[in-house]
């Protein structure tokens, strides 16, 4: 099907083809399937993706999803650089929650190096990840409303995301592409006064979430568009390796933060929301509840970091850390080590490792292969939105064309991550 | 956790005793390397065995070992499967070697539909073909793209011919 769809479209936006199937309405009534070419840049989708849709009236008969428009050769670039130089590229995978990709990549490199990070660094990473999870879900839910023609909730969501980005800017100097996490540590500790600003912002975010909730969650039009549309059953979710909020919306309580805890998630108190039927409304509800849970986690992290007092945020392992500056000026060995660290980057022992973290979209995995040199042999990013987007045609087939919009939005395909 | 590999070995004992070429659990990642001709049987067993129950193919990718600093590898490519069982909460990495000449392995799409796009991606970027794949065509790159960019002998700076109606 996909094959002949592809061969016959492309030239014109839509074309009519005769319907060969028998129709219930009788053979004298002429009906035809219509082929619609949607994307790769379409105002009703926030992602660069092309749909080739075969329509029977307004119902979707078949759908071919074409990805790859944002392919930048992430893996190839990483293979020709040092391990450190891959970190800024991970920012550009899921640009809504860049910090989580930083964390996922560095955790996997640390696994290869068998490196332990200080406790304070782990709490900072969790704090940063959970803030960006809230930002990611706000974008997902806000943009869904926007594309269903509801501007107001989108603006509430974006105002809240601004507050997250303000915090992120305070933390690492950048609003979107953070480049905050380092192999064996993080770039900075919290700036002075971060706790107070963060608490103020969290309070305002909670107000905005309540406003968002009051105009959307029980809104008749919104519920009608979302309830019962884009269903993906529990079995299909598992078979297609769907992870994250989509899988949980289908009733599978799988969250890597609980099932394979990393960093300090074991010590945190939070719940995993799950849905019942796996339709768009369940996905929306799961995302909203996850934001509340993430805000809880951020508060716990803040409290913990304040209780802990100052401490190192970086590993002292000489393989990934520069020697102290005064020693570089005085000692030959340290000077050579600094020179080699800067020009070559760390050497990672030969081997392979797969590290998985729970990102906003689902399981973000990194599979790294090293041959013991300064450059990786392989940097594979297992992108959650690539796997989650694959069963999209299954979700929307038989439904209305208009249901494709909220379904695609709540799948939250992020081009940077899906196409790499 | 080391019993995942033991369970697999026990399950293979009667039918395919020599299917596993190598196995290790370095850095805590359970790994088996299987013979290419036994791949599908092993994968089916991994999915259906009651004490294995790997119901999710989390990731499928390939590695090109050409030009490794620690010496050449034979065969040159490896296709790598990352599996997870939701019921048992365990993981397993399955690897299979692929030689440059044949450059073909059996498709896992009949076993896990998730393999569809992932195999297309490996085909696209490495040029490894999957026998029995329902729709094996490029996914991230375009039809007119020449070569397979993640192969180590594909230079990073290589330009591709321009395509489109005006070229």
XYZ file of C-alpha atoms in Angstrom:
587
model
C 0.000 0.000 0.000
C 2.641 2.465 1.079
C 4.579 1.594 -2.046
C 1.858 2.537 -4.507
C 0.805 5.536 -2.444
C 4.277 6.867 -2.805
C 4.632 6.202 -6.483
C 1.411 7.940 -7.404
C 1.464 11.092 -5.271
C 4.084 13.785 -4.858
C 3.247 15.552 -8.121
C 0.021 17.211 -7.096
C -1.484 18.044 -3.750
C -4.505 15.851 -4.225
C -5.679 13.595 -6.985
C -8.645 11.384 -7.524
C -8.324 7.690 -8.148
C -11.178 5.327 -8.987
C -12.376 3.148 -6.136
C -12.287 -0.503 -7.106
C -13.907 -1.835 -3.940
C -17.598 -2.666 -3.831
C -19.542 -0.022 -1.973
C -22.532 -0.583 0.285
C -24.338 2.368 -1.231
C -24.664 0.582 -4.551
C -22.569 0.400 -7.636
C -24.396 3.189 -9.458
C -23.241 5.778 -6.940
C -19.793 6.986 -7.848
C -17.369 7.192 -4.936
C -13.649 7.625 -5.030
C -10.885 7.574 -2.520
C -8.999 10.798 -2.320
C -5.320 11.046 -1.744
C -4.107 13.909 0.387
C -0.573 15.072 0.823
C -0.143 16.781 4.219
C 3.152 18.341 5.243
C 6.126 18.308 5.576
C 5.403 21.795 6.827
C 1.798 22.190 7.815
C 0.251 24.782 10.143
C -1.699 22.149 12.043
C 1.254 20.003 12.978
C 4.118 21.064 15.202
C 6.701 18.803 13.678
C 8.279 18.398 10.294
C 6.702 15.250 8.964
C 4.784 14.294 5.845
C 1.573 12.309 5.779
C 0.293 10.632 2.641
C -3.323 10.026 3.477
C -5.872 8.010 1.571
C -9.326 9.283 2.399
C -12.788 7.858 1.949
C -14.855 10.987 2.438
C -13.433 12.244 5.706
C -12.301 8.859 7.014
C -8.693 7.778 6.872
C -8.320 4.548 4.903
C -4.567 4.461 4.905
C -1.722 6.607 6.080
C 1.940 6.600 5.219
C 4.071 8.602 7.638
C 7.298 9.922 6.154
C 9.936 11.109 8.580
C 13.494 12.278 8.090
C 13.072 15.935 7.171
C 15.170 16.997 10.161
C 17.911 14.416 9.733
C 21.228 16.064 10.553
C 23.497 13.065 10.855
C 23.699 13.145 14.656
C 25.371 9.755 14.886
C 27.872 10.456 12.117
C 28.844 13.790 13.687
C 29.358 12.216 17.097
C 31.552 9.489 15.653
C 34.033 12.035 14.343
C 34.385 14.014 17.567
C 35.483 13.517 21.125
C 33.049 12.213 23.711
C 32.612 15.680 25.194
C 31.747 17.245 21.889
C 28.675 15.043 21.569
C 26.967 16.714 24.526
C 25.894 19.899 22.691
C 24.475 17.683 19.940
C 22.308 15.870 22.456
C 20.750 19.256 23.304
C 19.386 19.341 19.806
C 17.665 15.968 19.916
C 14.557 16.823 21.872
C 14.880 20.586 22.085
C 11.879 20.813 24.397
C 13.737 18.941 27.110
C 17.386 19.160 26.154
C 18.579 18.554 29.696
C 17.217 15.043 29.776
C 19.172 14.074 26.682
C 22.333 15.549 28.289
C 21.707 13.435 31.362
C 20.975 10.267 29.388
C 24.113 10.544 27.281
C 26.443 11.364 30.184
C 25.019 8.562 32.320
C 25.833 6.069 29.577
C 29.369 7.369 29.091
C 29.811 7.153 32.865
C 28.603 3.563 32.676
C 31.343 2.827 30.145
C 33.902 4.553 32.359
C 32.501 2.858 35.497
C 32.419 6.312 37.051
C 30.538 7.354 40.172
C 29.189 10.871 40.394
C 28.880 12.830 43.664
C 25.516 12.793 45.377
C 24.923 16.502 44.913
C 25.444 16.151 41.163
C 22.811 13.431 41.001
C 20.224 15.579 42.766
C 21.018 18.494 40.471
C 20.518 16.267 37.449
C 17.158 15.065 38.724
C 16.091 18.630 39.478
C 17.059 19.750 35.976
C 15.430 16.730 34.298
C 12.141 17.154 36.077
C 11.986 20.865 35.304
C 12.450 20.107 31.629
C 9.877 17.312 31.781
C 7.318 19.885 32.925
C 8.387 22.184 30.089
C 8.046 19.383 27.559
C 4.581 18.342 28.715
C 3.445 21.977 28.779
C 4.462 22.314 25.152
C 2.733 19.084 24.236
C -0.559 19.947 25.931
C -0.443 23.628 24.963
C 0.276 22.942 21.309
C -2.479 20.333 21.192
C -4.947 22.990 22.318
C -3.536 25.477 19.825
C -3.938 23.091 16.946
C -7.497 22.421 18.059
C -8.044 26.190 17.708
C -7.832 27.014 21.423
C -5.355 29.862 21.782
C -5.884 30.729 25.463
C -4.690 27.497 27.086
C -1.670 27.513 24.791
C -0.697 30.928 26.168
C -1.121 29.691 29.746
C 1.148 26.773 28.886
C 3.746 28.971 27.230
C 3.778 31.409 30.138
C 4.473 28.504 32.460
C 7.160 27.211 30.118
C 8.814 30.625 30.180
C 9.100 30.299 33.950
C 10.756 26.907 33.500
C 13.120 28.372 30.943
C 13.961 31.238 33.314
C 15.017 28.647 35.869
C 16.977 26.767 33.260
C 18.708 29.988 32.255
C 19.649 30.637 35.879
C 21.000 27.111 36.104
C 23.081 26.946 32.959
C 22.941 30.250 31.113
C 20.885 29.008 28.188
C 17.145 28.852 27.799
C 16.745 26.016 25.330
C 19.984 24.267 24.443
C 21.322 23.782 27.921
C 24.663 21.947 27.543
C 24.562 21.674 31.327
C 25.613 18.142 32.138
C 29.223 16.972 31.940
C 30.690 13.504 31.924
C 31.153 12.918 35.643
C 29.293 15.982 36.818
C 27.386 19.121 35.937
C 28.639 22.513 34.788
C 27.628 24.583 37.818
C 26.062 24.238 41.189
C 22.834 26.158 41.805
C 23.279 29.933 41.625
C 22.669 32.001 44.754
C 19.022 32.521 45.538
C 17.866 29.804 43.138
C 15.686 28.131 45.753
C 13.554 31.207 46.416
C 13.093 32.045 42.721
C 12.305 28.435 41.940
C 9.638 28.222 44.649
C 8.038 31.458 43.412
C 8.024 30.136 39.862
C 6.624 26.767 40.920
C 3.775 28.516 42.725
C 2.976 30.529 39.602
C 3.244 27.405 37.409
C 0.734 25.660 39.675
C -1.666 28.612 39.248
C -1.244 28.477 35.486
C -1.792 24.727 35.459
C -5.003 25.266 37.429
C -6.112 27.886 34.879
C -5.193 25.530 32.064
C -7.149 22.767 33.725
C -10.207 24.941 34.265
C -10.540 25.925 30.603
C -9.539 22.624 29.020
C -9.991 19.426 30.990
C -13.793 19.487 31.154
C -14.301 21.627 28.076
C -16.992 19.965 25.977
C -15.332 20.622 22.621
C -11.917 19.525 23.821
C -13.242 16.326 25.420
C -15.258 15.470 22.307
C -12.195 15.829 20.125
C -10.000 13.716 22.387
C -12.168 11.053 23.952
C -12.206 7.821 21.981
C -9.838 9.073 19.282
C -6.388 7.788 18.428
C -6.761 4.643 20.527
C -3.770 2.323 20.699
C -4.379 -0.795 22.734
C -2.081 -2.040 25.448
C -0.983 -4.990 23.296
C -0.179 -2.776 20.314
C 1.742 -0.359 22.521
C 3.938 -3.197 23.743
C 4.398 -4.758 20.307
C 5.440 -1.425 18.787
C 7.834 -0.664 21.670
C 5.844 2.440 22.552
C 7.063 3.930 25.833
C 6.426 6.919 28.040
C 3.074 8.663 28.544
C 1.545 6.841 25.568
C 2.233 3.436 27.084
C 1.077 4.547 30.504
C -2.110 6.000 29.013
C -2.852 2.491 27.736
C -2.704 1.198 31.298
C 0.835 -0.161 31.565
C 2.493 1.323 34.676
C 5.995 1.241 33.210
C 8.266 4.105 34.123
C 12.042 3.620 34.153
C 12.298 5.971 37.111
C 10.493 3.287 39.108
C 11.258 0.042 37.273
C 14.997 0.600 36.767
C 15.759 3.543 39.050
C 18.773 5.636 38.117
C 20.306 8.723 39.765
C 18.436 9.216 43.047
C 14.884 8.485 41.922
C 14.632 5.681 44.456
C 14.738 8.179 47.297
C 12.012 10.368 45.844
C 8.332 10.180 46.530
C 6.203 10.364 43.394
C 3.416 8.449 41.658
C 3.051 7.048 38.160
C -0.293 8.026 36.630
C -1.848 5.546 34.218
C -4.814 5.697 31.860
C -7.469 3.143 31.007
C -8.182 2.884 27.300
C -5.195 4.577 25.678
C -7.069 7.278 23.786
C -5.998 10.891 23.377
C -7.879 12.014 26.452
C -6.028 9.500 28.601
C -2.743 10.721 27.147
C -3.632 14.285 27.999
C -4.627 13.366 31.563
C -1.467 11.329 32.085
C 0.687 14.259 30.928
C -1.114 16.714 33.214
C -0.675 14.448 36.204
C 2.971 13.831 35.353
C 3.553 17.574 35.471
C 2.123 17.700 38.990
C 4.306 14.771 40.013
C 7.394 16.386 38.490
C 6.708 19.605 40.404
C 6.589 17.504 43.567
C 9.953 15.978 42.662
C 11.480 19.412 42.025
C 10.381 20.564 45.477
C 11.867 17.481 47.099
C 15.130 18.020 45.220
C 15.306 21.647 46.332
C 14.736 20.692 49.945
C 17.338 17.972 49.742
C 19.936 20.163 48.061
C 19.454 22.854 50.711
C 19.736 20.331 53.526
C 22.843 18.777 52.019
C 24.916 21.948 52.125
C 27.652 22.771 49.662
C 29.633 19.921 48.193
C 31.345 18.826 45.009
C 29.206 18.600 41.859
C 31.948 17.026 39.774
C 33.742 13.743 39.927
C 37.449 14.037 40.725
C 38.357 11.229 38.338
C 41.419 12.406 36.353
C 40.114 10.710 33.200
C 37.316 13.259 32.860
C 38.415 16.172 35.039
C 41.085 18.760 34.480
C 43.680 19.092 37.208
C 43.436 22.078 39.562
C 44.640 25.277 37.929
C 47.432 26.034 40.424
C 48.876 22.553 39.867
C 48.802 23.066 36.092
C 50.976 26.144 36.447
C 53.434 24.427 38.785
C 53.666 20.826 37.671
C 54.770 19.237 34.408
C 52.514 16.162 34.678
C 49.436 18.252 35.395
C 50.225 20.576 32.533
C 50.484 17.653 30.105
C 47.275 16.203 31.464
C 45.440 19.507 31.032
C 46.809 19.866 27.500
C 45.695 16.369 26.533
C 42.286 16.755 28.163
C 41.618 19.935 26.227
C 42.954 18.859 22.853
C 41.933 15.211 22.821
C 39.210 14.706 25.387
C 38.823 11.654 27.572
C 39.713 8.133 26.504
C 36.864 5.758 27.204
C 37.733 2.073 27.765
C 36.813 -0.283 24.941
C 33.396 -1.822 25.356
C 29.716 -1.196 24.819
C 26.955 0.049 27.047
C 23.250 0.768 26.769
C 21.825 3.320 29.136
C 18.138 4.129 29.297
C 16.443 7.047 30.993
C 12.810 8.048 31.179
C 12.564 11.184 29.099
C 9.395 13.192 28.574
C 8.498 11.112 25.520
C 9.496 7.711 26.839
C 12.582 5.573 26.929
C 15.546 7.608 25.744
C 18.341 5.112 25.267
C 21.958 5.587 24.297
C 23.934 2.659 22.964
C 27.603 3.554 22.919
C 30.493 1.535 21.539
C 34.072 2.507 22.287
C 37.343 1.106 20.969
C 39.416 2.757 23.686
C 40.323 5.832 21.656
C 39.164 9.423 22.035
C 36.395 9.076 19.497
C 33.353 6.865 19.838
C 32.851 3.999 17.380
C 29.110 4.327 17.665
C 26.728 6.738 19.335
C 23.253 5.395 18.907
C 20.353 7.376 20.257
C 17.205 5.323 20.739
C 14.679 8.083 20.168
C 11.359 7.599 21.939
C 9.384 9.660 19.453
C 10.588 7.573 16.494
C 9.180 4.427 18.090
C 6.057 6.201 19.317
C 5.295 7.667 15.905
C 5.552 4.348 14.082
C 2.064 3.062 15.051
C 0.425 6.421 14.234
C -1.278 4.967 11.165
C -2.708 2.244 13.410
C -4.073 4.860 15.793
C -5.874 6.924 13.181
C -6.948 4.384 10.556
C -10.733 4.311 10.296
C -11.050 7.593 12.156
C -11.724 11.049 10.823
C -9.044 13.169 9.210
C -9.584 15.776 11.924
C -8.652 13.200 14.591
C -5.185 12.948 13.099
C -4.326 16.404 14.485
C -4.797 15.770 18.239
C -3.390 12.246 17.897
C -0.224 13.457 16.233
C 0.108 16.292 18.750
C -0.193 14.043 21.777
C 2.265 11.525 20.320
C 4.567 14.565 20.525
C 6.881 13.718 17.680
C 9.884 16.017 18.004
C 11.669 16.246 14.678
C 15.107 16.773 16.176
C 14.839 13.579 18.164
C 12.882 11.439 15.715
C 15.062 12.213 12.699
C 18.362 12.957 14.473
C 20.184 -11.295 36.747
C 22.756 -13.522 35.097
C 20.083 -16.185 34.781
C 18.556 -14.594 31.665
C 21.378 -16.029 29.592
C 21.188 -19.319 31.478
C 17.471 -19.568 30.844
C 18.036 -18.904 27.162
C 20.757 -21.535 27.019
C 18.493 -24.064 28.728
C 15.698 -23.314 26.282
C 18.032 -23.715 23.320
C 19.639 -26.902 24.594
C 17.384 -29.335 22.736
C 16.813 -27.574 19.453
C 19.764 -25.278 18.818
C 22.578 -26.079 21.217
C 25.193 -24.172 19.215
C 23.163 -21.046 18.409
C 24.979 -18.860 20.928
C 28.472 -17.953 19.805
C 29.432 -15.731 22.702
C 27.866 -14.227 25.781
C 28.841 -11.825 28.534
C 27.392 -9.400 31.045
C 30.003 -6.663 30.981
C 28.977 -3.414 32.683
C 25.773 -5.146 33.736
C 24.352 -5.491 30.206
C 23.353 -9.094 29.514
C 24.547 -9.866 26.014
C 24.447 -12.861 23.688
C 25.954 -13.125 20.229
C 24.023 -15.571 18.070
C 24.672 -17.311 14.780
C 23.053 -15.537 11.886
C 21.171 -18.618 10.621
C 19.641 -19.250 14.061
C 18.656 -15.634 14.661
C 14.919 -15.863 14.013
C 14.548 -19.055 16.063
C 16.354 -17.476 18.978
C 14.299 -14.282 18.772
C 11.019 -16.203 18.627
C 12.088 -18.219 21.635
C 13.034 -15.057 23.488
C 9.596 -13.620 22.855
C 7.555 -16.744 23.564
C 9.489 -18.510 26.316
C 7.489 -18.139 29.524
C 10.487 -17.324 31.703
C 12.037 -15.074 29.042
C 8.973 -13.203 27.682
C 10.802 -10.412 25.880
C 7.720 -8.617 24.640
C 9.404 -5.374 23.567
C 12.058 -4.821 20.946
C 13.275 -1.567 22.446
C 15.981 -0.827 19.943
C 17.515 -2.229 16.803
C 20.660 -0.785 15.330
C 23.918 -1.753 13.667
C 27.602 -1.108 14.293
C 30.322 -0.811 11.682
C 33.557 -2.095 13.205
C 35.802 -1.051 10.319
C 38.802 0.988 11.336
C 38.605 0.283 15.043
C 41.611 1.426 17.027
C 41.721 -1.911 18.873
C 42.029 -3.981 15.725
C 39.768 -5.161 12.931
C 36.732 -7.345 13.548
C 35.335 -10.064 11.401
C 32.529 -9.874 10.337
C 32.574 -6.151 9.806
C 28.990 -5.275 10.812
C 26.908 -6.217 13.770
C 23.152 -5.865 14.069
C 22.222 -5.202 17.683
C 18.831 -5.893 19.264
C 17.904 -4.507 22.668
C 15.042 -6.432 24.224
C 13.012 -5.828 27.340
C 10.475 -7.940 29.166
C 7.818 -5.880 30.901
C 6.579 -8.848 32.944
C 10.006 -9.869 34.303
C 11.584 -6.397 34.105
C 14.767 -7.705 32.542
C 16.734 -6.804 29.465
C 18.922 -8.600 26.975
C 21.139 -7.492 24.122
C 21.285 -9.819 21.145
C 23.972 -9.323 18.524
C 24.474 -10.964 15.185
C 27.446 -10.537 12.887
C 26.903 -9.472 9.269
C 29.623 -9.749 6.644
C 30.107 -7.026 4.060
C 29.643 -9.439 1.142
C 26.256 -10.857 2.106
C 25.069 -7.815 4.059
C 21.765 -9.474 4.874
C 19.981 -10.788 7.959
C 16.480 -12.091 8.573
C 13.850 -9.529 9.392
C 12.369 -9.345 12.884
C 9.157 -7.644 11.715
C 7.073 -10.857 11.977
C 8.229 -11.177 15.593
C 7.934 -7.559 16.742
C 6.205 -5.034 14.457
C 8.370 -2.353 16.088
C 11.253 -3.644 13.969
C 9.708 -2.203 10.803
C 11.011 1.369 10.933
C 14.163 0.422 12.823
C 15.196 -2.057 10.128
C 14.432 0.518 7.473
C 16.735 2.912 9.308
C 19.553 0.354 9.479
C 19.069 -0.384 5.780
C 19.086 3.333 5.032
C 22.206 4.222 6.997
C 24.242 0.994 6.786
C 22.951 -0.723 3.673
C 22.188 -3.959 5.519
C 19.202 -5.686 3.965
C 16.572 -7.518 5.988
C 15.244 -10.681 4.403
C 11.446 -10.755 4.533
C 10.910 -7.103 5.459
C 7.524 -6.014 4.054
C 8.580 -2.568 2.812
C 12.333 -2.095 2.880
C 13.040 1.442 1.647
C 14.929 4.441 2.936
C 13.364 6.230 5.875
C 15.520 9.134 7.098
C 17.175 9.916 3.783
C 15.623 10.305 0.343
C 15.449 7.809 -2.480
C 18.101 9.531 -4.617
C 20.720 9.506 -1.836
C 23.820 7.616 -2.921
C 25.548 5.365 -0.419
C 24.994 4.593 3.234
C 26.357 7.361 5.447
C 26.964 5.524 8.721
C 29.439 3.158 7.092
C 32.914 4.101 8.205
C 34.125 4.402 4.631
C 31.538 7.092 3.857
C 33.433 10.408 4.261
C 31.678 12.953 6.425
C 32.347 15.745 3.964
C 30.978 13.974 0.886
C 28.433 16.037 -1.044
C 25.347 14.484 -2.569
C 24.000 15.480 -5.998
C 21.186 18.021 -5.848
C 17.759 16.651 -6.621
C 14.372 18.116 -7.359
C 12.541 19.607 -10.333
C 15.147 22.302 -11.031
C 18.184 20.052 -11.196
